[in-house]
Amino acid sequence: MAKEKVFAVVGLGSFGRKVCEVIAEKGGKVIAIDNDPALIDRIKDTVTQAVLLDSTDEDSLSGAPLDDVDAAVVAIGDNVAASVLTTALLKRAGIRFILARAISELHEQVLRQIGADEIVNIEIDEGQRIGMRLMSPEILDRIPVSHAISVAELYTPKTFAGKSLLKLDLRRKFHVNIIALTRVNLSVDEMGNPLRNEQVIFPHAEDVLEGTDVLLVVGKNEDIDAMREY
């Protein structure tokens, strides 16, 4: 039987608390750490163990139950010094994988230099996402996979309607892949009331796009934009 994974989450603001809730909901063990008694009290019934301590104090952190932790999440966002020091101390404690939250590019750079394995930069990622959405309103949503690649949800371009994916040949022309589409079917019931039915389709080459289809596309950002403007 596979060993149950154990996670430590340091910093129980909105971001850290949500990480705890999702891991616990999925059956993982969570050790939640913060120096705010109110936040500890709020999460204690959700996680495996809630520990009140100052994560920037090496003596306090060394007393935390971290021996079996597989990965740690440093979710501290409003105190850069505490975030950096906590990450460094967790690294020194031998935690195998550390994911840390950054609030600026400089913060991200420092976290990488001291050994964070993965960085989540919510403010910059979300700012980029909103800016791109405002500049391209026909793109309903765009989720970064990396700095260069995204998964985008967008309306079917008018020039694509009525054509099959085979004929459009998007992979060759634009180096993008349509991984799914949502097709909206409108009808009326026996009383004449409008009905809206959404069907998710994983398309084949011979499938023909309709003008109301919403496409889920993966590719480089510039390639998605080129396809959108075609």
PDB file of N, CA, C and O in Angstrom, residues 45-46 81 123 169 181 212 218:
ATOM      1  N   ASP A  45     -10.060  22.122  12.686  1.00  0.00           N
ATOM      2  CA  ASP A  45     -10.970  20.994  12.486  1.00  0.00           C
ATOM      3  C   ASP A  45     -10.915  20.439  11.065  1.00  0.00           C
ATOM      4  O   ASP A  45     -11.545  19.418  10.775  1.00  0.00           O
ATOM      5  N   THR A  46     -10.179  21.106  10.193  1.00  0.00           N
ATOM      6  CA  THR A  46     -10.093  20.681   8.791  1.00  0.00           C
ATOM      7  C   THR A  46      -8.851  19.847   8.526  1.00  0.00           C
ATOM      8  O   THR A  46      -8.883  18.919   7.714  1.00  0.00           O
ATOM      9  N   ALA A  81      10.055  39.052   4.066  1.00  0.00           N
ATOM     10  CA  ALA A  81      11.152  38.573   4.912  1.00  0.00           C
ATOM     11  C   ALA A  81      10.788  37.252   5.579  1.00  0.00           C
ATOM     12  O   ALA A  81      11.600  36.313   5.622  1.00  0.00           O
ATOM     13  N   GLU A 123      -0.006  37.292  -7.955  1.00  0.00           N
ATOM     14  CA  GLU A 123      -0.278  38.661  -8.385  1.00  0.00           C
ATOM     15  C   GLU A 123       0.147  38.888  -9.834  1.00  0.00           C
ATOM     16  O   GLU A 123      -0.607  39.446 -10.640  1.00  0.00           O
ATOM     17  N   ASP A 169      -6.642  22.469 -40.417  1.00  0.00           N
ATOM     18  CA  ASP A 169      -5.235  22.074 -40.245  1.00  0.00           C
ATOM     19  C   ASP A 169      -4.493  23.038 -39.304  1.00  0.00           C
ATOM     20  O   ASP A 169      -3.420  23.567 -39.625  1.00  0.00           O
ATOM     21  N   LEU A 181     -14.112  21.170 -27.131  1.00  0.00           N
ATOM     22  CA  LEU A 181     -14.977  22.293 -27.475  1.00  0.00           C
ATOM     23  C   LEU A 181     -16.312  22.112 -26.772  1.00  0.00           C
ATOM     24  O   LEU A 181     -16.737  20.992 -26.471  1.00  0.00           O
ATOM     25  N   THR A 212     -21.112  28.909 -32.925  1.00  0.00           N
ATOM     26  CA  THR A 212     -21.340  29.142 -31.492  1.00  0.00           C
ATOM     27  C   THR A 212     -20.470  28.262 -30.602  1.00  0.00           C
ATOM     28  O   THR A 212     -20.594  28.317 -29.376  1.00  0.00           O
ATOM     29  N   VAL A 218      -4.653  24.750 -26.764  1.00  0.00           N
ATOM     30  CA  VAL A 218      -3.368  24.822 -26.078  1.00  0.00           C
ATOM     31  C   VAL A 218      -2.283  25.135 -27.102  1.00  0.00           C
ATOM     32  O   VAL A 218      -2.294  24.617 -28.223  1.00  0.00           O
TER      33      VAL A 218
END
